Amino acid sequence: MDLTLFFALLGGLLVLAFVANRLVRFTHVPDVIILMATGVVIGPVLHWVNPDIFRGATHGFGTLALILILFEGGLDLKLREILKHFGAGIFLSLFSFVLCMAAVAGVCQLALHLSWVSALLIGAVLGCISSSILLPVLQQVNLRREVKVTLLVEATFGDALAVLAVTTLLGVASGGSTSPKAIAWTLVSSLILAVASGVLAGMLWSYLLPVLSEERFWHVLTFAAVLLVYSGVHFLQGNELVSVLVFGLTLTNFPAVRKRLHFDETAGADWFNEMPVQSKHGASPDLQRDQMLTFHGELAFLLRTFFFVLLGALVDFAALRKSILLALLCFATIFVARFVAVQTGRLAWRTFSALERELMLWFIPRGLITAVLGIEVLDARGPSFEFLPSLAFTVVLLTNLILLVGTVRAGNLPSLSASKDLSAPEPGAFDATIS
């Protein structure tokens, strides 16, 4: 393709992604569907782009976008809200993920006659909700704040759970220990290492930000710090995505913690007060956070756009036809497992109405994390998993279509306009540009 035409195509894709993202509130159609459909059109249908040229870069695009989305998700989280809704969100995240993983693994083991480790790998890939899809949807729908935060906690920690499960199962499949005690120790130690590293890095960067924010390109330096945290924790064999999430969480909350504990009277606003207090150096912590959200959100938007378009361009129609029945079975299994999880956890969210619990059933989109992990498993396990990208593509498409039902049903909820705290998210929270 001529270089000028290639640049024109990239520009057109970004305009399309922006328009699709803005139109979510009116059409209720997740922009990921439009992006993947566009990739299918310009790739296997019209052959404008040779996807083989970008095949090796797809995994890198997706992983980098996921890093940015989780970092931004951490920046969006308020510690007080996390502590208040942590139990309900973690229960939903963990129980729903385990149920979906086990159920999908059972279907794949029966249908494909795989070993249980291989079947569980597929279950882990398809088991978690995508924060990159759900976060912008939550900003658009008419839900009470506590319901939104519960779903946000589930989606944010679900990404990390899926990575943790896939990494552990790949280790077992490559000859690692199958002892439950060894696996449990690996999981716990990787989480402890990730949380400790993220907190320490976040505290250090929080002290440096007031000075660094007075310099040009400090956003790029923060982006470099995110990549170094990810790479360092990966080298130490911790859960790198959890560390990135905790790094962002610490950055946005530590100034208020310092103020609360009287470590630094000029650190920032009182305990999660939205009124900013000017720092001794540079901008206020709230302004720094909003600037980081904008910069990293736009980077994530760029990378996510290219990733989903490339994912559509890489679709193999022959493989898609072979996997469609299995994908439908996996989708049905995911839906049933989600229903069981929501009904089982009714005591955890007793204040939720029946319609709000119903919406939790429809909000099961798979997205970036599913596609990235599918490619990672294929790279690690070879040709025996060549069906997995097509299977993941179909499940992502089906779960995003069912999300349409939830967004339409959300229109039946009573208006929240009478309650300002619930109708308007905090500045930077649930920003659709992070999708």
Tab-separated table of C-alpha atoms in Angstrom:
chain	number	residue	atom	x	y	z
A	1	MET	CA	0.000	0.000	0.000
A	2	ASP	CA	1.194	3.510	-0.806
A	3	LEU	CA	2.508	5.264	2.326
A	4	THR	CA	0.193	8.248	1.878
A	5	LEU	CA	-2.834	5.959	1.553
A	6	PHE	CA	-1.682	4.059	4.622
A	7	PHE	CA	-1.559	7.260	6.675
A	8	ALA	CA	-4.977	8.232	5.319
A	9	LEU	CA	-6.325	4.840	6.420
A	10	LEU	CA	-4.874	5.297	9.932
A	11	GLY	CA	-6.412	8.753	10.176
A	12	GLY	CA	-9.762	7.461	9.011
A	13	LEU	CA	-9.663	4.632	11.562
A	14	LEU	CA	-9.003	7.064	14.408
A	15	VAL	CA	-11.862	9.315	13.305
A	16	LEU	CA	-14.136	6.258	13.131
A	17	ALA	CA	-13.020	5.121	16.596
A	18	PHE	CA	-13.683	8.563	18.071
A	19	VAL	CA	-17.147	8.798	16.498
A	20	ALA	CA	-18.041	5.238	17.564
A	21	ASN	CA	-16.888	5.987	21.111
A	22	ARG	CA	-18.986	9.165	21.301
A	23	LEU	CA	-22.055	7.482	19.827
A	24	VAL	CA	-22.169	4.767	22.509
A	25	ARG	CA	-24.508	6.876	24.631
A	26	PHE	CA	-27.000	7.155	21.763
A	27	THR	CA	-26.711	3.807	19.956
A	28	HIS	CA	-25.714	1.643	22.963
A	29	VAL	CA	-23.437	-0.270	20.527
A	30	PRO	CA	-19.994	-0.907	22.079
A	31	ASP	CA	-17.345	0.641	19.874
A	32	VAL	CA	-15.334	-2.587	19.941
A	33	ILE	CA	-17.940	-4.182	17.647
A	34	ILE	CA	-17.509	-1.406	15.094
A	35	LEU	CA	-13.708	-1.585	15.306
A	36	MET	CA	-13.585	-5.354	14.803
A	37	ALA	CA	-16.113	-5.171	11.966
A	38	THR	CA	-13.978	-2.495	10.312
A	39	GLY	CA	-10.941	-4.759	10.604
A	40	VAL	CA	-12.844	-7.609	8.967
A	41	VAL	CA	-13.877	-5.323	6.092
A	42	ILE	CA	-10.422	-3.882	5.341
A	43	GLY	CA	-8.696	-7.228	5.882
A	44	PRO	CA	-10.236	-10.522	4.758
A	45	VAL	CA	-13.115	-8.880	2.807
A	46	LEU	CA	-11.531	-6.049	0.786
A	47	HIS	CA	-7.870	-7.037	1.270
A	48	TRP	CA	-6.799	-3.402	1.687
A	49	VAL	CA	-4.409	-4.474	4.432
A	50	ASN	CA	-2.246	-7.572	4.621
A	51	PRO	CA	-2.708	-8.614	8.262
A	52	ASP	CA	0.335	-10.910	8.190
A	53	ILE	CA	2.547	-7.806	8.244
A	54	PHE	CA	1.146	-6.850	11.651
A	55	ARG	CA	0.603	-10.345	13.083
A	56	GLY	CA	3.675	-10.207	15.294
A	57	ALA	CA	2.850	-6.720	16.603
A	58	THR	CA	-0.747	-7.501	17.589
A	59	HIS	CA	0.176	-9.027	20.941
A	60	GLY	CA	2.394	-6.053	21.769
A	61	PHE	CA	-0.320	-3.531	20.869
A	62	GLY	CA	-2.856	-5.336	23.024
A	63	THR	CA	-0.572	-5.770	26.031
A	64	LEU	CA	0.509	-2.135	25.998
A	65	ALA	CA	-3.100	-0.957	25.733
A	66	LEU	CA	-4.022	-3.232	28.648
A	67	ILE	CA	-1.189	-1.800	30.776
A	68	LEU	CA	-2.400	1.740	30.134
A	69	ILE	CA	-6.053	0.873	30.789
A	70	LEU	CA	-5.256	-0.780	34.134
A	71	PHE	CA	-3.000	2.099	35.184
A	72	GLU	CA	-5.755	4.535	34.341
A	73	GLY	CA	-8.273	2.335	36.130
A	74	GLY	CA	-6.110	2.630	39.252
A	75	LEU	CA	-5.991	6.412	38.881
A	76	ASP	CA	-9.806	6.439	38.727
A	77	LEU	CA	-10.313	4.461	41.940
A	78	LYS	CA	-11.033	6.236	45.207
A	79	LEU	CA	-9.766	4.287	48.205
A	80	ARG	CA	-12.834	5.002	50.328
A	81	GLU	CA	-15.153	3.660	47.615
A	82	ILE	CA	-12.920	0.639	47.077
A	83	LEU	CA	-12.963	-0.210	50.788
A	84	LYS	CA	-16.727	0.313	50.984
A	85	HIS	CA	-17.573	-1.902	48.007
A	86	PHE	CA	-14.493	-4.123	48.021
A	87	GLY	CA	-16.242	-7.191	49.435
A	88	ALA	CA	-19.109	-7.164	46.940
A	89	GLY	CA	-16.854	-6.387	43.960
A	90	ILE	CA	-14.198	-8.958	44.818
A	91	PHE	CA	-16.809	-11.633	45.517
A	92	LEU	CA	-18.455	-11.015	42.155
A	93	SER	CA	-15.091	-10.896	40.373
A	94	LEU	CA	-13.650	-14.028	41.957
A	95	PHE	CA	-16.779	-16.182	42.068
A	96	SER	CA	-17.956	-15.250	38.584
A	97	PHE	CA	-14.493	-15.795	37.102
A	98	VAL	CA	-13.982	-19.183	38.772
A	99	LEU	CA	-17.468	-20.369	37.770
A	100	CYS	CA	-17.031	-19.225	34.155
A	101	MET	CA	-13.544	-20.702	33.902
A	102	ALA	CA	-14.621	-24.072	35.288
A	103	ALA	CA	-17.805	-24.231	33.194
A	104	VAL	CA	-16.064	-23.269	29.933
A	105	ALA	CA	-13.284	-25.744	30.711
A	106	GLY	CA	-15.864	-28.510	31.144
A	107	VAL	CA	-17.458	-27.694	27.789
A	108	CYS	CA	-14.074	-27.613	26.006
A	109	GLN	CA	-12.914	-30.816	27.660
A	110	LEU	CA	-16.032	-32.654	26.500
A	111	ALA	CA	-16.185	-31.088	23.035
A	112	LEU	CA	-12.481	-31.121	22.140
A	113	HIS	CA	-11.230	-33.979	24.359
A	114	LEU	CA	-8.478	-31.788	25.778
A	115	SER	CA	-6.538	-32.359	28.953
A	116	TRP	CA	-7.912	-30.522	31.972
A	117	VAL	CA	-4.978	-28.108	32.043
A	118	SER	CA	-5.547	-27.159	28.388
A	119	ALA	CA	-9.297	-26.869	28.939
A	120	LEU	CA	-8.757	-24.663	31.990
A	121	LEU	CA	-6.460	-22.440	29.917
A	122	ILE	CA	-9.327	-21.778	27.506
A	123	GLY	CA	-11.653	-21.197	30.448
A	124	ALA	CA	-9.239	-18.666	31.966
A	125	VAL	CA	-8.946	-16.809	28.647
A	126	LEU	CA	-12.723	-16.523	28.267
A	127	GLY	CA	-13.601	-16.194	31.953
A	128	CYS	CA	-13.194	-12.537	32.818
A	129	ILE	CA	-15.084	-9.341	32.015
A	130	SER	CA	-13.148	-6.699	30.091
A	131	SER	CA	-12.572	-3.442	31.933
A	132	SER	CA	-11.693	-1.780	28.613
A	133	ILE	CA	-15.285	-2.354	27.426
A	134	LEU	CA	-17.224	-2.006	30.663
A	135	LEU	CA	-15.730	1.236	32.010
A	136	PRO	CA	-17.001	3.528	29.235
A	137	VAL	CA	-20.384	1.767	29.282
A	138	LEU	CA	-20.720	2.415	33.020
A	139	GLN	CA	-20.209	6.114	32.385
A	140	GLN	CA	-23.124	6.171	29.949
A	141	VAL	CA	-25.774	4.071	31.706
A	142	ASN	CA	-28.204	5.254	34.369
A	143	LEU	CA	-26.927	3.282	37.382
A	144	ARG	CA	-26.511	4.226	41.016
A	145	ARG	CA	-22.961	4.982	42.108
A	146	GLU	CA	-22.630	1.930	44.361
A	147	VAL	CA	-23.655	-0.401	41.520
A	148	LYS	CA	-21.159	1.243	39.195
A	149	VAL	CA	-18.330	0.967	41.716
A	150	THR	CA	-19.107	-2.708	42.388
A	151	LEU	CA	-18.959	-3.485	38.663
A	152	LEU	CA	-15.838	-1.359	38.281
A	153	VAL	CA	-14.068	-3.277	41.040
A	154	GLU	CA	-15.107	-6.548	39.427
A	155	ALA	CA	-13.874	-5.557	35.967
A	156	THR	CA	-10.607	-4.041	37.182
A	157	PHE	CA	-9.591	-6.997	39.333
A	158	GLY	CA	-10.987	-9.488	36.808
A	159	ASP	CA	-8.266	-8.586	34.307
A	160	ALA	CA	-5.599	-9.327	36.898
A	161	LEU	CA	-7.290	-12.605	37.905
A	162	ALA	CA	-7.340	-13.814	34.300
A	163	VAL	CA	-3.657	-12.998	33.789
A	164	LEU	CA	-2.777	-14.709	37.056
A	165	ALA	CA	-4.730	-17.847	36.116
A	166	VAL	CA	-3.318	-18.057	32.579
A	167	THR	CA	0.266	-17.492	33.774
A	168	THR	CA	-0.086	-20.181	36.450
A	169	LEU	CA	-1.675	-22.706	34.076
A	170	LEU	CA	0.976	-22.082	31.406
A	171	GLY	CA	3.601	-22.802	34.053
A	172	VAL	CA	1.868	-26.057	34.983
A	173	ALA	CA	1.474	-27.022	31.308
A	174	SER	CA	5.182	-26.457	30.678
A	175	GLY	CA	6.187	-28.855	33.432
A	176	GLY	CA	5.753	-26.819	36.591
A	177	SER	CA	4.561	-28.216	39.897
A	178	THR	CA	0.956	-29.424	40.064
A	179	SER	CA	0.888	-29.514	43.862
A	180	PRO	CA	-2.016	-27.424	45.214
A	181	LYS	CA	0.261	-26.063	47.928
A	182	ALA	CA	2.896	-24.987	45.383
A	183	ILE	CA	0.298	-23.398	43.106
A	184	ALA	CA	-1.299	-21.548	46.047
A	185	TRP	CA	2.102	-20.283	47.180
A	186	THR	CA	2.907	-19.096	43.653
A	187	LEU	CA	-0.385	-17.195	43.431
A	188	VAL	CA	-0.119	-15.602	46.873
A	189	SER	CA	3.548	-14.670	46.551
A	190	SER	CA	3.052	-13.112	43.121
A	191	LEU	CA	0.151	-11.019	44.442
A	192	ILE	CA	2.047	-9.897	47.544
A	193	LEU	CA	5.047	-8.936	45.427
A	194	ALA	CA	2.854	-7.065	42.949
A	195	VAL	CA	0.955	-5.109	45.610
A	196	ALA	CA	4.114	-4.243	47.570
A	197	SER	CA	5.956	-3.131	44.427
A	198	GLY	CA	3.009	-1.067	43.197
A	199	VAL	CA	2.575	0.671	46.556
A	200	LEU	CA	6.286	1.444	46.960
A	201	ALA	CA	6.612	2.718	43.381
A	202	GLY	CA	3.444	4.782	43.763
A	203	MET	CA	4.628	6.348	47.033
A	204	LEU	CA	8.006	7.234	45.516
A	205	TRP	CA	6.480	8.700	42.355
A	206	SER	CA	3.922	10.611	44.407
A	207	TYR	CA	6.767	12.391	46.216
A	208	LEU	CA	8.534	13.153	42.924
A	209	LEU	CA	5.487	14.373	40.986
A	210	PRO	CA	5.225	17.872	42.524
A	211	VAL	CA	8.724	18.621	41.224
A	212	LEU	CA	8.524	16.664	37.958
A	213	SER	CA	5.182	18.200	36.976
A	214	GLU	CA	6.908	21.564	36.575
A	215	GLU	CA	9.007	20.121	33.734
A	216	ARG	CA	8.058	19.501	30.115
A	217	PHE	CA	7.234	15.909	29.076
A	218	TRP	CA	6.581	14.751	32.636
A	219	HIS	CA	3.657	12.675	31.349
A	220	VAL	CA	6.082	10.707	29.182
A	221	LEU	CA	8.289	10.160	32.232
A	222	THR	CA	5.288	8.827	34.165
A	223	PHE	CA	4.505	6.517	31.232
A	224	ALA	CA	8.107	5.282	31.422
A	225	ALA	CA	7.654	4.642	35.153
A	226	VAL	CA	4.539	2.547	34.419
A	227	LEU	CA	6.478	0.425	31.911
A	228	LEU	CA	9.387	0.005	34.345
A	229	VAL	CA	7.035	-1.111	37.135
A	230	TYR	CA	5.434	-3.626	34.767
A	231	SER	CA	8.774	-4.973	33.515
A	232	GLY	CA	10.418	-5.028	36.952
A	233	VAL	CA	7.611	-6.969	38.609
A	234	HIS	CA	7.499	-9.380	35.659
A	235	PHE	CA	11.257	-9.959	36.076
A	236	LEU	CA	10.691	-10.669	39.789
A	237	GLN	CA	7.917	-13.144	38.821
A	238	GLY	CA	5.119	-11.131	40.369
A	239	ASN	CA	1.764	-10.277	38.796
A	240	GLU	CA	2.781	-7.333	36.647
A	241	LEU	CA	-0.744	-6.152	35.806
A	242	VAL	CA	-1.749	-6.034	39.468
A	243	SER	CA	1.355	-3.948	40.180
A	244	VAL	CA	0.388	-1.454	37.459
A	245	LEU	CA	-3.145	-1.199	38.868
A	246	VAL	CA	-1.850	-0.670	42.430
A	247	PHE	CA	0.710	1.861	41.151
A	248	GLY	CA	-2.100	3.994	39.729
A	249	LEU	CA	-4.260	3.483	42.828
A	250	THR	CA	-1.417	4.625	45.106
A	251	LEU	CA	-0.595	7.647	42.945
A	252	THR	CA	-4.135	9.001	43.129
A	253	ASN	CA	-4.775	8.253	46.829
A	254	PHE	CA	-1.425	8.592	48.604
A	255	PRO	CA	-1.449	12.424	48.736
A	256	ALA	CA	-4.746	12.288	50.648
A	257	VAL	CA	-3.378	9.543	52.904
A	258	ARG	CA	-0.352	11.702	53.740
A	259	LYS	CA	-2.668	14.574	54.546
A	260	ARG	CA	-4.895	12.333	56.667
A	261	LEU	CA	-1.933	10.998	58.637
A	262	HIS	CA	-0.393	14.484	58.903
A	263	PHE	CA	2.750	13.402	57.086
A	264	ASP	CA	2.491	16.395	54.764
A	265	GLU	CA	0.110	19.250	55.449
A	266	THR	CA	0.450	20.446	51.829
A	267	ALA	CA	0.004	17.058	50.207
A	268	GLY	CA	-3.464	17.645	48.810
A	269	ALA	CA	-7.147	17.540	49.565
A	270	ASP	CA	-8.547	16.236	52.796
A	271	TRP	CA	-9.574	12.574	52.835
A	272	PHE	CA	-11.046	12.283	49.336
A	273	ASN	CA	-12.450	15.811	49.379
A	274	GLU	CA	-12.913	17.011	45.802
A	275	MET	CA	-11.746	20.557	46.667
A	276	PRO	CA	-8.059	20.638	45.688
A	277	VAL	CA	-5.416	22.041	48.008
A	278	GLN	CA	-2.442	23.517	46.177
A	279	SER	CA	0.805	21.598	46.593
A	280	LYS	CA	3.989	23.302	47.635
A	281	HIS	CA	5.381	22.643	44.168
A	282	GLY	CA	3.577	22.505	40.856
A	283	ALA	CA	-0.063	21.693	40.336
A	284	SER	CA	-2.446	20.234	42.894
A	285	PRO	CA	-2.596	16.411	43.155
A	286	ASP	CA	-6.120	16.444	41.700
A	287	LEU	CA	-4.940	18.401	38.670
A	288	GLN	CA	-1.941	16.104	38.238
A	289	ARG	CA	-4.246	13.091	38.333
A	290	ASP	CA	-6.606	14.587	35.769
A	291	GLN	CA	-3.686	15.400	33.475
A	292	MET	CA	-2.341	11.833	33.800
A	293	LEU	CA	-5.803	10.443	33.083
A	294	THR	CA	-6.046	12.523	29.914
A	295	PHE	CA	-2.581	11.647	28.607
A	296	HIS	CA	-2.662	7.907	29.334
A	297	GLY	CA	-6.307	7.640	28.308
A	298	GLU	CA	-5.534	9.032	24.865
A	299	LEU	CA	-2.553	6.690	24.492
A	300	ALA	CA	-4.751	3.740	25.475
A	301	PHE	CA	-7.452	4.874	23.043
A	302	LEU	CA	-4.911	4.963	20.202
A	303	LEU	CA	-3.451	1.532	20.923
A	304	ARG	CA	-6.820	-0.070	21.639
A	305	THR	CA	-8.196	1.190	18.322
A	306	PHE	CA	-5.367	-0.353	16.329
A	307	PHE	CA	-5.525	-3.586	18.311
A	308	PHE	CA	-9.208	-4.314	17.711
A	309	VAL	CA	-8.987	-3.325	14.047
A	310	LEU	CA	-5.996	-5.665	13.639
A	311	LEU	CA	-7.875	-8.390	15.501
A	312	GLY	CA	-10.700	-8.119	12.979
A	313	ALA	CA	-8.246	-8.031	10.077
A	314	LEU	CA	-6.640	-11.262	11.321
A	315	VAL	CA	-9.930	-13.185	11.295
A	316	ASP	CA	-9.787	-16.464	9.411
A	317	PHE	CA	-13.267	-17.227	8.084
A	318	ALA	CA	-12.504	-20.946	7.728
A	319	ALA	CA	-11.414	-21.198	11.360
A	320	LEU	CA	-14.368	-19.043	12.385
A	321	ARG	CA	-16.844	-21.452	10.795
A	322	LYS	CA	-15.204	-24.377	12.592
A	323	SER	CA	-15.357	-22.694	15.995
A	324	ILE	CA	-18.817	-21.091	15.814
A	325	LEU	CA	-20.652	-23.977	17.512
A	326	LEU	CA	-18.062	-24.195	20.293
A	327	ALA	CA	-18.248	-20.422	20.716
A	328	LEU	CA	-22.034	-20.557	21.103
A	329	LEU	CA	-21.696	-23.315	23.720
A	330	CYS	CA	-19.047	-21.324	25.606
A	331	PHE	CA	-21.199	-18.196	25.467
A	332	ALA	CA	-24.240	-20.046	26.830
A	333	THR	CA	-22.086	-21.516	29.585
A	334	ILE	CA	-20.716	-18.078	30.515
A	335	PHE	CA	-24.241	-16.676	30.692
A	336	VAL	CA	-25.487	-19.469	32.969
A	337	ALA	CA	-22.414	-19.204	35.220
A	338	ARG	CA	-22.945	-15.460	35.498
A	339	PHE	CA	-26.581	-16.000	36.481
A	340	VAL	CA	-25.522	-18.399	39.250
A	341	ALA	CA	-22.870	-15.952	40.500
A	342	VAL	CA	-25.280	-12.997	40.620
A	343	GLN	CA	-28.012	-14.976	42.362
A	344	THR	CA	-25.569	-16.521	44.841
A	345	GLY	CA	-24.221	-13.126	45.829
A	346	ARG	CA	-27.562	-11.444	46.552
A	347	LEU	CA	-26.600	-11.101	50.231
A	348	ALA	CA	-23.494	-9.138	49.219
A	349	TRP	CA	-25.605	-6.470	47.478
A	350	ARG	CA	-28.888	-6.521	49.373
A	351	THR	CA	-29.569	-2.862	48.556
A	352	PHE	CA	-29.583	-3.560	44.804
A	353	SER	CA	-32.970	-3.720	43.134
A	354	ALA	CA	-34.093	-6.678	41.011
A	355	LEU	CA	-33.488	-4.683	37.820
A	356	GLU	CA	-29.983	-3.705	38.950
A	357	ARG	CA	-29.167	-7.361	39.594
A	358	GLU	CA	-30.560	-8.188	36.165
A	359	LEU	CA	-28.243	-5.617	34.590
A	360	MET	CA	-25.283	-7.296	36.323
A	361	LEU	CA	-26.280	-10.413	34.396
A	362	TRP	CA	-26.141	-8.663	31.002
A	363	PHE	CA	-22.893	-6.805	31.686
A	364	ILE	CA	-20.498	-9.615	30.750
A	365	PRO	CA	-18.452	-8.166	27.852
A	366	ARG	CA	-15.215	-9.864	26.880
A	367	GLY	CA	-12.670	-7.696	25.134
A	368	LEU	CA	-9.028	-6.682	25.191
A	369	ILE	CA	-7.841	-9.039	27.925
A	370	THR	CA	-9.554	-12.027	26.283
A	371	ALA	CA	-7.957	-11.343	22.898
A	372	VAL	CA	-4.497	-10.656	24.357
A	373	LEU	CA	-4.497	-13.799	26.499
A	374	GLY	CA	-5.771	-15.873	23.556
A	375	ILE	CA	-2.773	-14.769	21.483
A	376	GLU	CA	-0.431	-15.391	24.431
A	377	VAL	CA	-1.693	-18.958	24.896
A	378	LEU	CA	-1.355	-19.613	21.157
A	379	ASP	CA	2.247	-18.348	21.213
A	380	ALA	CA	3.078	-20.507	24.226
A	381	ARG	CA	1.251	-23.723	23.281
A	382	GLY	CA	1.610	-23.735	19.511
A	383	PRO	CA	-0.604	-25.139	16.725
A	384	SER	CA	-2.793	-27.202	19.045
A	385	PHE	CA	-4.443	-23.900	20.087
A	386	GLU	CA	-4.690	-22.322	16.644
A	387	PHE	CA	-8.490	-22.247	17.008
A	388	LEU	CA	-8.316	-20.027	20.116
A	389	PRO	CA	-8.055	-16.555	18.476
A	390	SER	CA	-11.137	-17.270	16.342
A	391	LEU	CA	-12.976	-18.658	19.363
A	392	ALA	CA	-12.038	-15.586	21.405
A	393	PHE	CA	-13.123	-13.267	18.579
A	394	THR	CA	-16.571	-14.882	18.408
A	395	VAL	CA	-17.087	-14.852	22.187
A	396	VAL	CA	-16.008	-11.192	22.355
A	397	LEU	CA	-18.536	-10.367	19.648
A	398	LEU	CA	-21.396	-12.327	21.271
A	399	THR	CA	-20.827	-10.933	24.771
A	400	ASN	CA	-20.706	-7.377	23.441
A	401	LEU	CA	-23.953	-7.941	21.561
A	402	ILE	CA	-25.622	-9.159	24.757
A	403	LEU	CA	-24.298	-6.025	26.452
A	404	LEU	CA	-26.720	-4.119	24.195
A	405	VAL	CA	-29.612	-5.740	26.055
A	406	GLY	CA	-28.253	-4.441	29.358
A	407	THR	CA	-27.734	-0.881	28.154
A	408	VAL	CA	-31.269	-0.768	26.751
A	409	ARG	CA	-32.725	-2.267	29.929
A	410	ALA	CA	-30.825	0.339	31.977
A	411	GLY	CA	-33.103	2.943	30.429
A	412	ASN	CA	-35.921	1.531	32.570
A	413	LEU	CA	-34.180	2.515	35.807
A	414	PRO	CA	-35.519	5.607	37.608
A	415	SER	CA	-33.685	8.837	36.847
A	416	LEU	CA	-30.874	9.774	39.178
A	417	SER	CA	-31.045	13.479	38.420
A	418	ALA	CA	-32.433	14.205	41.858
A	419	SER	CA	-29.242	12.879	43.419
A	420	LYS	CA	-26.183	14.750	42.258
A	421	ASP	CA	-23.753	12.333	43.843
A	422	LEU	CA	-25.134	9.461	41.846
A	423	SER	CA	-25.931	11.082	38.546
A	424	ALA	CA	-22.507	12.564	37.902
A	425	PRO	CA	-19.317	10.589	38.332
A	426	GLU	CA	-16.335	12.265	39.926
A	427	PRO	CA	-13.929	14.147	37.649
A	428	GLY	CA	-12.003	11.645	35.562
A	429	ALA	CA	-14.038	8.680	36.719
A	430	PHE	CA	-15.420	6.302	34.129
A	431	ASP	CA	-14.114	8.523	31.317
A	432	ALA	CA	-15.127	7.009	28.004
A	433	THR	CA	-11.800	7.981	26.456
A	434	ILE	CA	-10.014	5.320	28.440
A	435	SER	CA	-11.780	2.544	26.568
